[in-house]
């Protein structure tokens, strides 16, 4: 049996855990004409949820078309338009000579470039977008979707990246195009919660009160265990509850880390997984961390690194400014700890939950405990 615990991509509904309520909420919003801002921390499963919802939408109606764009690496409006063109054109309908002619005649602001994928030989299309014409090209792409005869769903992941663009009007452009495209529906997904909240909650911003808003919480422990236990059993393995609980607690419920650890445990290929197997996986993760985390620690201020080691030792820090915590970990003045926390939270290195502060990268936390 192939490893059923996916850490990359979407394996299908049978390998997707729960999120029934969130899936229903997202589908109801989109199919009733409401765009959605999906806001939650990284590694909680936003991308998997989007892919799962897209699979359901297309299974219900073959006339629907779904497109996923991760704009994290884009640096400008022109980059965004190029990514949209590559993700949508040629995939809206089956590639044919008629479609190629249609694309060539439809776009006036730039030149479509047709080529073939060197790996599978399938035809592809891109647009030769010029920065001076990026706004016009963007409007043409949305217009192309509008006249396609399909219900179209576009997910733009890491949406807060548009705040880094040098162009000032990207937000307003996206908002205006979405407003007047009744058959084109958008999911704006982002992980930097304060930036996303400002985009969609500030009266001064174009997207103010223009979308439904959703967040994600960790999957319920018992629901996740039933899912994991079933897949392990189908693969001829037994996953004891205490091993899963230790995995869940270590990951603070973050889907990516749980999936990755379960993937590694499944690959050990034993009949019953034990805590010693889990410790074996933890040791493997620590060893892999040597490649990255040593150099990263060299970039941190000494006070920040001391604080991170203290938080890692406790796993979660409820009261970082109390004398007991500072004395036990030999931390300096309260003002220094406050400054370090402010910087590390701002940089996304540590996060704050209802229980206290914790290191966001759970593998970094595990490595620091050494």
mmCIF file of C-alpha atoms in Angstrom:
data_model
loop_
_atom_site.group_PDB
_atom_site.id
_atom_site.type_symbol
_atom_site.label_atom_id
_atom_site.label_comp_id
_atom_site.label_asym_id
_atom_site.label_seq_id
_atom_site.Cartn_x
_atom_site.Cartn_y
_atom_site.Cartn_z
ATOM 1 C CA UNK A 1 0.000 0.000 0.000
ATOM 2 C CA UNK A 2 1.290 3.461 -0.885
ATOM 3 C CA UNK A 3 1.805 5.797 2.063
ATOM 4 C CA UNK A 4 -1.669 7.266 2.726
ATOM 5 C CA UNK A 5 -0.490 10.254 4.768
ATOM 6 C CA UNK A 6 -0.025 13.014 2.235
ATOM 7 C CA UNK A 7 2.311 15.882 3.109
ATOM 8 C CA UNK A 8 2.267 17.473 -0.350
ATOM 9 C CA UNK A 9 -0.673 17.874 -2.675
ATOM 10 C CA UNK A 10 -4.138 16.442 -2.327
ATOM 11 C CA UNK A 11 -4.654 12.703 -2.475
ATOM 12 C CA UNK A 12 -8.437 12.649 -2.734
ATOM 13 C CA UNK A 13 -11.367 12.674 -0.311
ATOM 14 C CA UNK A 14 -10.501 9.284 1.241
ATOM 15 C CA UNK A 15 -7.150 10.703 2.435
ATOM 16 C CA UNK A 16 -8.573 13.990 3.675
ATOM 17 C CA UNK A 17 -9.525 14.267 7.332
ATOM 18 C CA UNK A 18 -12.858 15.782 8.319
ATOM 19 C CA UNK A 19 -13.306 19.559 7.738
ATOM 20 C CA UNK A 20 -16.901 18.722 6.853
ATOM 21 C CA UNK A 21 -18.277 21.851 8.497
ATOM 22 C CA UNK A 22 -15.660 24.107 6.889
ATOM 23 C CA UNK A 23 -16.122 22.472 3.469
ATOM 24 C CA UNK A 24 -19.886 22.961 3.619
ATOM 25 C CA UNK A 25 -19.493 26.575 4.740
ATOM 26 C CA UNK A 26 -17.031 27.360 1.954
ATOM 27 C CA UNK A 27 -19.088 25.658 -0.758
ATOM 28 C CA UNK A 28 -22.314 27.363 0.340
ATOM 29 C CA UNK A 29 -20.656 30.776 0.251
ATOM 30 C CA UNK A 30 -19.063 30.290 -3.174
ATOM 31 C CA UNK A 31 -22.071 28.727 -4.884
ATOM 32 C CA UNK A 32 -24.272 31.539 -3.595
ATOM 33 C CA UNK A 33 -22.063 34.241 -5.022
ATOM 34 C CA UNK A 34 -20.099 35.203 -1.880
ATOM 35 C CA UNK A 35 -16.335 35.459 -2.158
ATOM 36 C CA UNK A 36 -14.414 34.245 0.896
ATOM 37 C CA UNK A 37 -11.385 35.429 2.867
ATOM 38 C CA UNK A 38 -9.867 32.288 4.421
ATOM 39 C CA UNK A 39 -7.528 33.339 7.227
ATOM 40 C CA UNK A 40 -5.527 31.032 9.488
ATOM 41 C CA UNK A 41 -1.925 30.233 10.443
ATOM 42 C CA UNK A 42 0.264 28.256 8.065
ATOM 43 C CA UNK A 43 0.315 24.454 8.270
ATOM 44 C CA UNK A 44 -3.239 24.077 9.507
ATOM 45 C CA UNK A 45 -4.473 22.748 6.165
ATOM 46 C CA UNK A 46 -5.820 25.736 4.198
ATOM 47 C CA UNK A 47 -4.452 24.497 0.879
ATOM 48 C CA UNK A 48 -5.773 20.977 1.458
ATOM 49 C CA UNK A 49 -9.207 22.373 2.319
ATOM 50 C CA UNK A 50 -9.267 24.458 -0.875
ATOM 51 C CA UNK A 51 -8.285 21.457 -3.020
ATOM 52 C CA UNK A 52 -10.903 19.316 -1.255
ATOM 53 C CA UNK A 53 -13.620 21.903 -1.875
ATOM 54 C CA UNK A 54 -12.568 22.259 -5.510
ATOM 55 C CA UNK A 55 -12.809 18.486 -5.941
ATOM 56 C CA UNK A 56 -16.337 18.529 -4.524
ATOM 57 C CA UNK A 57 -17.416 21.484 -6.676
ATOM 58 C CA UNK A 58 -16.254 19.828 -9.889
ATOM 59 C CA UNK A 59 -17.673 16.432 -8.910
ATOM 60 C CA UNK A 60 -21.098 18.045 -8.429
ATOM 61 C CA UNK A 61 -21.026 19.927 -11.763
ATOM 62 C CA UNK A 62 -18.648 19.148 -14.624
ATOM 63 C CA UNK A 63 -19.200 22.636 -16.053
ATOM 64 C CA UNK A 64 -17.330 24.208 -13.136
ATOM 65 C CA UNK A 65 -13.671 25.187 -13.437
ATOM 66 C CA UNK A 66 -11.340 25.623 -10.465
ATOM 67 C CA UNK A 67 -7.950 27.340 -10.389
ATOM 68 C CA UNK A 68 -5.442 27.531 -7.540
ATOM 69 C CA UNK A 69 -2.724 30.237 -7.456
ATOM 70 C CA UNK A 70 -0.009 30.476 -4.811
ATOM 71 C CA UNK A 71 1.296 34.047 -5.101
ATOM 72 C CA UNK A 72 3.885 33.836 -2.300
ATOM 73 C CA UNK A 73 6.783 34.166 -4.762
ATOM 74 C CA UNK A 74 5.294 37.028 -6.790
ATOM 75 C CA UNK A 75 6.861 40.450 -6.387
ATOM 76 C CA UNK A 76 4.634 42.656 -8.512
ATOM 77 C CA UNK A 77 1.280 42.995 -10.205
ATOM 78 C CA UNK A 78 2.928 41.866 -13.441
ATOM 79 C CA UNK A 79 4.090 38.632 -11.743
ATOM 80 C CA UNK A 80 0.544 38.045 -10.512
ATOM 81 C CA UNK A 81 -0.945 38.512 -13.977
ATOM 82 C CA UNK A 82 1.619 36.151 -15.529
ATOM 83 C CA UNK A 83 0.841 33.519 -12.903
ATOM 84 C CA UNK A 84 -2.900 33.885 -13.507
ATOM 85 C CA UNK A 85 -2.412 33.543 -17.239
ATOM 86 C CA UNK A 86 -0.322 30.397 -16.876
ATOM 87 C CA UNK A 87 -2.774 28.864 -14.385
ATOM 88 C CA UNK A 88 -5.978 29.632 -16.314
ATOM 89 C CA UNK A 89 -5.427 29.958 -20.060
ATOM 90 C CA UNK A 90 -5.491 26.656 -21.887
ATOM 91 C CA UNK A 91 -6.919 24.941 -18.782
ATOM 92 C CA UNK A 92 -10.334 26.581 -18.957
ATOM 93 C CA UNK A 93 -11.265 24.192 -21.785
ATOM 94 C CA UNK A 94 -9.636 21.271 -23.543
ATOM 95 C CA UNK A 95 -6.759 22.595 -25.618
ATOM 96 C CA UNK A 96 -7.633 22.649 -29.309
ATOM 97 C CA UNK A 97 -6.943 24.676 -32.427
ATOM 98 C CA UNK A 98 -10.234 26.502 -31.831
ATOM 99 C CA UNK A 99 -9.195 27.455 -28.292
ATOM 100 C CA UNK A 100 -5.773 28.628 -29.482
ATOM 101 C CA UNK A 101 -7.456 30.829 -32.089
ATOM 102 C CA UNK A 102 -9.873 32.160 -29.480
ATOM 103 C CA UNK A 103 -7.077 33.088 -27.073
ATOM 104 C CA UNK A 104 -5.025 34.710 -29.835
ATOM 105 C CA UNK A 105 -7.934 36.902 -30.943
ATOM 106 C CA UNK A 106 -9.216 37.744 -27.441
ATOM 107 C CA UNK A 107 -6.095 39.255 -25.902
ATOM 108 C CA UNK A 108 -5.170 42.649 -27.287
ATOM 109 C CA UNK A 109 -2.802 43.984 -24.601
ATOM 110 C CA UNK A 110 -0.186 41.231 -24.973
ATOM 111 C CA UNK A 111 0.914 38.354 -27.153
ATOM 112 C CA UNK A 112 -0.095 34.769 -26.243
ATOM 113 C CA UNK A 113 2.856 32.351 -26.477
ATOM 114 C CA UNK A 114 2.030 28.702 -27.207
ATOM 115 C CA UNK A 115 4.468 25.900 -26.402
ATOM 116 C CA UNK A 116 4.613 22.269 -25.271
ATOM 117 C CA UNK A 117 5.419 20.916 -21.821
ATOM 118 C CA UNK A 118 8.826 19.183 -22.159
ATOM 119 C CA UNK A 119 7.842 16.502 -19.629
ATOM 120 C CA UNK A 120 4.474 15.320 -20.933
ATOM 121 C CA UNK A 121 4.179 16.999 -24.329
ATOM 122 C CA UNK A 122 0.905 18.735 -23.496
ATOM 123 C CA UNK A 123 0.329 22.204 -25.007
ATOM 124 C CA UNK A 124 0.704 25.225 -22.734
ATOM 125 C CA UNK A 125 0.071 28.926 -23.146
ATOM 126 C CA UNK A 126 1.552 31.988 -21.478
ATOM 127 C CA UNK A 127 1.141 35.709 -22.001
ATOM 128 C CA UNK A 128 3.970 38.050 -22.852
ATOM 129 C CA UNK A 129 2.825 40.555 -20.233
ATOM 130 C CA UNK A 130 4.429 43.978 -20.266
ATOM 131 C CA UNK A 131 4.503 45.845 -16.927
ATOM 132 C CA UNK A 132 2.910 48.904 -18.509
ATOM 133 C CA UNK A 133 -0.039 46.775 -19.687
ATOM 134 C CA UNK A 134 -0.456 44.451 -16.675
ATOM 135 C CA UNK A 135 -3.726 46.056 -15.563
ATOM 136 C CA UNK A 136 -5.256 45.722 -19.027
ATOM 137 C CA UNK A 137 -4.096 42.115 -19.294
ATOM 138 C CA UNK A 138 -5.567 41.300 -15.907
ATOM 139 C CA UNK A 139 -8.925 42.721 -16.973
ATOM 140 C CA UNK A 140 -8.773 40.637 -20.161
ATOM 141 C CA UNK A 141 -8.109 37.429 -18.183
ATOM 142 C CA UNK A 142 -11.135 38.040 -15.939
ATOM 143 C CA UNK A 143 -13.234 38.998 -18.957
ATOM 144 C CA UNK A 144 -12.129 35.754 -20.649
ATOM 145 C CA UNK A 145 -13.446 33.831 -17.631
ATOM 146 C CA UNK A 146 -16.688 35.842 -17.648
ATOM 147 C CA UNK A 147 -17.539 34.950 -21.257
ATOM 148 C CA UNK A 148 -16.390 31.322 -20.968
ATOM 149 C CA UNK A 149 -19.826 29.900 -20.116
ATOM 150 C CA UNK A 150 -18.385 28.209 -17.002
ATOM 151 C CA UNK A 151 -18.777 28.859 -13.297
ATOM 152 C CA UNK A 152 -15.177 29.642 -12.340
ATOM 153 C CA UNK A 153 -13.560 29.445 -8.902
ATOM 154 C CA UNK A 154 -10.181 31.076 -8.312
ATOM 155 C CA UNK A 155 -8.210 30.594 -5.079
ATOM 156 C CA UNK A 156 -5.409 33.091 -4.475
ATOM 157 C CA UNK A 157 -3.204 31.724 -1.686
ATOM 158 C CA UNK A 158 -0.866 33.847 0.472
ATOM 159 C CA UNK A 159 -3.024 36.779 -0.574
ATOM 160 C CA UNK A 160 -1.304 39.221 1.804
ATOM 161 C CA UNK A 161 1.650 39.170 -0.616
ATOM 162 C CA UNK A 162 -0.112 41.855 -2.687
ATOM 163 C CA UNK A 163 0.853 44.330 0.049
ATOM 164 C CA UNK A 164 4.469 43.909 -1.083
ATOM 165 C CA UNK A 165 3.771 44.946 -4.673
ATOM 166 C CA UNK A 166 5.187 48.327 -5.760
ATOM 167 C CA UNK A 167 1.928 49.084 -7.608
ATOM 168 C CA UNK A 168 -0.534 50.857 -5.326
ATOM 169 C CA UNK A 169 -3.781 49.894 -7.063
ATOM 170 C CA UNK A 170 -3.701 46.080 -7.063
ATOM 171 C CA UNK A 171 -6.217 45.707 -4.213
ATOM 172 C CA UNK A 172 -8.692 48.093 -5.832
ATOM 173 C CA UNK A 173 -8.247 46.405 -9.229
ATOM 174 C CA UNK A 174 -8.945 42.935 -7.814
ATOM 175 C CA UNK A 175 -11.932 44.215 -5.854
ATOM 176 C CA UNK A 176 -13.511 45.952 -8.835
ATOM 177 C CA UNK A 177 -13.051 42.960 -11.148
ATOM 178 C CA UNK A 178 -14.494 40.556 -8.571
ATOM 179 C CA UNK A 179 -17.484 42.827 -8.009
ATOM 180 C CA UNK A 180 -18.552 42.754 -11.655
ATOM 181 C CA UNK A 181 -17.829 39.099 -12.476
ATOM 182 C CA UNK A 182 -20.928 37.134 -11.399
ATOM 183 C CA UNK A 183 -19.665 33.763 -12.635
ATOM 184 C CA UNK A 184 -16.124 34.162 -11.252
ATOM 185 C CA UNK A 185 -15.802 33.417 -7.540
ATOM 186 C CA UNK A 186 -12.739 34.017 -5.378
ATOM 187 C CA UNK A 187 -11.116 32.545 -2.280
ATOM 188 C CA UNK A 188 -8.536 34.909 -0.791
ATOM 189 C CA UNK A 189 -6.415 32.738 1.474
ATOM 190 C CA UNK A 190 -3.709 34.061 3.782
ATOM 191 C CA UNK A 191 -1.592 33.064 6.771
ATOM 192 C CA UNK A 192 -0.425 36.409 8.165
ATOM 193 C CA UNK A 193 -3.510 37.112 10.183
ATOM 194 C CA UNK A 194 -2.861 40.749 11.113
ATOM 195 C CA UNK A 195 -2.207 41.695 7.477
ATOM 196 C CA UNK A 196 -5.226 39.784 6.188
ATOM 197 C CA UNK A 197 -7.418 41.294 8.900
ATOM 198 C CA UNK A 198 -6.332 44.768 7.834
ATOM 199 C CA UNK A 199 -7.078 44.050 4.154
ATOM 200 C CA UNK A 200 -10.595 42.788 4.803
ATOM 201 C CA UNK A 201 -11.615 44.621 7.997
ATOM 202 C CA UNK A 202 -10.317 48.159 7.579
ATOM 203 C CA UNK A 203 -12.892 50.688 6.282
ATOM 204 C CA UNK A 204 -10.036 52.376 4.435
ATOM 205 C CA UNK A 205 -9.277 49.336 2.252
ATOM 206 C CA UNK A 206 -11.015 48.325 -1.039
ATOM 207 C CA UNK A 207 -11.973 44.850 0.236
ATOM 208 C CA UNK A 208 -13.807 46.167 3.307
ATOM 209 C CA UNK A 209 -17.030 44.157 3.852
ATOM 210 C CA UNK A 210 -16.743 42.571 0.408
ATOM 211 C CA UNK A 211 -16.274 38.931 1.447
ATOM 212 C CA UNK A 212 -17.401 36.287 3.876
ATOM 213 C CA UNK A 213 -14.632 35.457 6.363
ATOM 214 C CA UNK A 214 -13.513 32.061 7.601
ATOM 215 C CA UNK A 215 -10.817 30.786 9.929
ATOM 216 C CA UNK A 216 -9.425 27.329 10.700
ATOM 217 C CA UNK A 217 -8.783 25.673 14.043
ATOM 218 C CA UNK A 218 -6.851 22.435 14.650
ATOM 219 C CA UNK A 219 -8.782 19.281 13.863
ATOM 220 C CA UNK A 220 -10.441 17.638 16.844
ATOM 221 C CA UNK A 221 -8.082 15.118 18.443
ATOM 222 C CA UNK A 222 -10.509 12.155 18.464
ATOM 223 C CA UNK A 223 -11.672 12.773 14.903
ATOM 224 C CA UNK A 224 -8.078 12.915 13.685
ATOM 225 C CA UNK A 225 -7.171 9.741 15.588
ATOM 226 C CA UNK A 226 -10.062 7.812 14.037
ATOM 227 C CA UNK A 227 -8.926 8.958 10.585
ATOM 228 C CA UNK A 228 -5.257 8.093 11.212
ATOM 229 C CA UNK A 229 -6.054 4.767 12.856
ATOM 230 C CA UNK A 230 -8.234 3.729 9.914
ATOM 231 C CA UNK A 231 -5.538 4.477 7.348
ATOM 232 C CA UNK A 232 -2.913 2.715 9.454
ATOM 233 C CA UNK A 233 -5.181 -0.335 9.784
ATOM 234 C CA UNK A 234 -5.787 -0.430 6.022
ATOM 235 C CA UNK A 235 -2.013 -0.530 5.625
ATOM 236 C CA UNK A 236 -1.630 -3.400 8.099
ATOM 237 C CA UNK A 237 -0.483 -1.285 11.031
ATOM 238 C CA UNK A 238 -1.792 -0.540 14.513
ATOM 239 C CA UNK A 239 -1.532 3.019 15.825
ATOM 240 C CA UNK A 240 -1.982 3.103 19.635
ATOM 241 C CA UNK A 241 -3.895 6.100 20.972
ATOM 242 C CA UNK A 242 -1.050 7.159 23.275
ATOM 243 C CA UNK A 243 1.376 7.400 20.325
ATOM 244 C CA UNK A 244 -1.071 9.554 18.386
ATOM 245 C CA UNK A 245 -1.762 11.725 21.437
ATOM 246 C CA UNK A 246 1.941 12.381 21.880
ATOM 247 C CA UNK A 247 2.200 13.307 18.191
ATOM 248 C CA UNK A 248 -0.836 15.609 18.378
ATOM 249 C CA UNK A 249 0.410 17.346 21.527
ATOM 250 C CA UNK A 250 3.889 17.853 20.109
ATOM 251 C CA UNK A 251 2.416 19.370 16.907
ATOM 252 C CA UNK A 252 -0.059 21.543 18.847
ATOM 253 C CA UNK A 253 -2.668 20.183 16.447
ATOM 254 C CA UNK A 254 -0.982 21.608 13.326
ATOM 255 C CA UNK A 255 -1.981 19.384 10.431
ATOM 256 C CA UNK A 256 1.286 19.494 8.496
ATOM 257 C CA UNK A 257 3.427 18.201 11.361
ATOM 258 C CA UNK A 258 0.941 15.479 12.325
ATOM 259 C CA UNK A 259 0.726 14.286 8.717
ATOM 260 C CA UNK A 260 4.492 14.303 8.301
ATOM 261 C CA UNK A 261 5.101 12.325 11.490
ATOM 262 C CA UNK A 262 2.367 9.819 10.604
ATOM 263 C CA UNK A 263 3.908 9.497 7.139
ATOM 264 C CA UNK A 264 7.273 8.668 8.709
ATOM 265 C CA UNK A 265 5.742 6.217 11.194
ATOM 266 C CA UNK A 266 3.869 4.434 8.404
ATOM 267 C CA UNK A 267 7.112 4.047 6.434
ATOM 268 C CA UNK A 268 8.796 2.108 9.299
ATOM 269 C CA UNK A 269 6.680 -0.889 8.226
ATOM 270 C CA UNK A 270 5.984 -2.635 11.531
ATOM 271 C CA UNK A 271 2.767 -4.252 12.668
ATOM 272 C CA UNK A 272 2.302 -2.115 15.774
ATOM 273 C CA UNK A 273 3.785 1.345 16.146
ATOM 274 C CA UNK A 274 5.281 2.056 19.545
ATOM 275 C CA UNK A 275 6.580 5.089 21.396
ATOM 276 C CA UNK A 276 10.109 3.938 20.599
ATOM 277 C CA UNK A 277 9.251 4.270 16.897
ATOM 278 C CA UNK A 278 7.978 7.788 17.552
ATOM 279 C CA UNK A 279 11.226 8.652 19.356
ATOM 280 C CA UNK A 280 13.091 7.227 16.373
ATOM 281 C CA UNK A 281 11.196 9.638 14.107
ATOM 282 C CA UNK A 282 11.916 12.556 16.454
ATOM 283 C CA UNK A 283 15.638 11.698 16.378
ATOM 284 C CA UNK A 284 15.528 11.637 12.579
ATOM 285 C CA UNK A 285 13.866 15.063 12.502
ATOM 286 C CA UNK A 286 16.460 16.514 14.900
ATOM 287 C CA UNK A 287 19.287 15.215 12.713
ATOM 288 C CA UNK A 288 17.715 16.755 9.620
ATOM 289 C CA UNK A 289 17.441 20.044 11.498
ATOM 290 C CA UNK A 290 21.219 20.313 11.790
ATOM 291 C CA UNK A 291 21.336 21.195 8.096
ATOM 292 C CA UNK A 292 19.189 24.329 8.488
ATOM 293 C CA UNK A 293 18.803 25.423 12.083
ATOM 294 C CA UNK A 294 22.473 25.859 13.020
ATOM 295 C CA UNK A 295 22.948 28.576 10.432
ATOM 296 C CA UNK A 296 19.615 30.148 11.317
ATOM 297 C CA UNK A 297 20.599 30.417 14.986
ATOM 298 C CA UNK A 298 23.737 32.304 13.973
ATOM 299 C CA UNK A 299 21.484 35.035 12.561
ATOM 300 C CA UNK A 300 19.535 35.516 15.793
ATOM 301 C CA UNK A 301 20.421 37.962 18.536
ATOM 302 C CA UNK A 302 21.721 36.206 21.636
ATOM 303 C CA UNK A 303 18.772 37.326 23.735
ATOM 304 C CA UNK A 304 16.315 35.986 21.165
ATOM 305 C CA UNK A 305 18.077 32.623 21.004
ATOM 306 C CA UNK A 306 18.110 32.288 24.802
ATOM 307 C CA UNK A 307 14.382 33.000 24.905
ATOM 308 C CA UNK A 308 13.681 30.473 22.149
ATOM 309 C CA UNK A 309 15.620 27.784 24.007
ATOM 310 C CA UNK A 310 13.631 28.569 27.152
ATOM 311 C CA UNK A 311 10.291 28.301 25.345
ATOM 312 C CA UNK A 312 11.400 25.089 23.625
ATOM 313 C CA UNK A 313 12.375 23.572 26.969
ATOM 314 C CA UNK A 314 8.878 24.226 28.368
ATOM 315 C CA UNK A 315 7.151 23.577 25.004
ATOM 316 C CA UNK A 316 4.758 26.412 25.794
ATOM 317 C CA UNK A 317 5.364 29.507 27.904
ATOM 318 C CA UNK A 318 2.341 30.860 29.708
ATOM 319 C CA UNK A 319 3.968 33.692 31.666
ATOM 320 C CA UNK A 320 7.261 34.752 30.057
ATOM 321 C CA UNK A 321 7.675 37.829 32.269
ATOM 322 C CA UNK A 322 7.322 36.080 35.616
ATOM 323 C CA UNK A 323 10.393 35.817 37.805
ATOM 324 C CA UNK A 324 10.146 32.016 38.105
ATOM 325 C CA UNK A 325 10.376 31.455 34.332
ATOM 326 C CA UNK A 326 13.139 34.016 33.818
ATOM 327 C CA UNK A 327 15.204 32.772 36.756
ATOM 328 C CA UNK A 328 14.869 29.111 35.789
ATOM 329 C CA UNK A 329 16.115 29.831 32.251
ATOM 330 C CA UNK A 330 18.661 32.506 33.244
ATOM 331 C CA UNK A 331 17.027 35.239 31.219
ATOM 332 C CA UNK A 332 17.948 38.880 31.719
ATOM 333 C CA UNK A 333 15.682 41.888 32.294
ATOM 334 C CA UNK A 334 11.948 41.850 31.572
ATOM 335 C CA UNK A 335 12.432 44.645 29.034
ATOM 336 C CA UNK A 336 14.838 42.439 27.037
ATOM 337 C CA UNK A 337 12.396 39.517 27.067
ATOM 338 C CA UNK A 338 9.548 41.799 25.930
ATOM 339 C CA UNK A 339 11.652 43.155 23.088
ATOM 340 C CA UNK A 340 12.654 39.643 21.990
ATOM 341 C CA UNK A 341 9.043 38.418 22.071
ATOM 342 C CA UNK A 342 7.842 41.422 20.046
ATOM 343 C CA UNK A 343 10.479 40.794 17.376
ATOM 344 C CA UNK A 344 9.991 37.023 17.214
ATOM 345 C CA UNK A 345 6.185 37.290 17.030
ATOM 346 C CA UNK A 346 6.473 39.913 14.293
ATOM 347 C CA UNK A 347 8.809 37.643 12.312
ATOM 348 C CA UNK A 348 6.525 34.633 12.731
ATOM 349 C CA UNK A 349 9.069 32.630 14.752
ATOM 350 C CA UNK A 350 6.864 32.332 17.818
ATOM 351 C CA UNK A 351 3.089 32.456 18.075
ATOM 352 C CA UNK A 352 0.626 33.023 20.875
ATOM 353 C CA UNK A 353 -2.334 30.771 21.621
ATOM 354 C CA UNK A 354 -4.807 30.783 24.501
ATOM 355 C CA UNK A 355 -2.316 28.648 26.438
ATOM 356 C CA UNK A 356 0.722 30.871 25.904
ATOM 357 C CA UNK A 357 3.685 31.407 23.582
ATOM 358 C CA UNK A 358 5.136 28.566 21.526
ATOM 359 C CA UNK A 359 7.640 28.152 18.688
ATOM 360 C CA UNK A 360 5.716 28.100 15.428
ATOM 361 C CA UNK A 361 8.069 25.703 13.632
ATOM 362 C CA UNK A 362 7.535 22.582 15.717
ATOM 363 C CA UNK A 363 10.634 20.890 14.284
ATOM 364 C CA UNK A 364 12.758 23.906 15.231
ATOM 365 C CA UNK A 365 11.385 23.620 18.768
ATOM 366 C CA UNK A 366 12.265 19.914 18.844
ATOM 367 C CA UNK A 367 15.786 20.645 17.581
ATOM 368 C CA UNK A 368 16.344 23.411 20.128
ATOM 369 C CA UNK A 369 15.612 20.993 22.990
ATOM 370 C CA UNK A 370 18.934 19.325 22.286
#
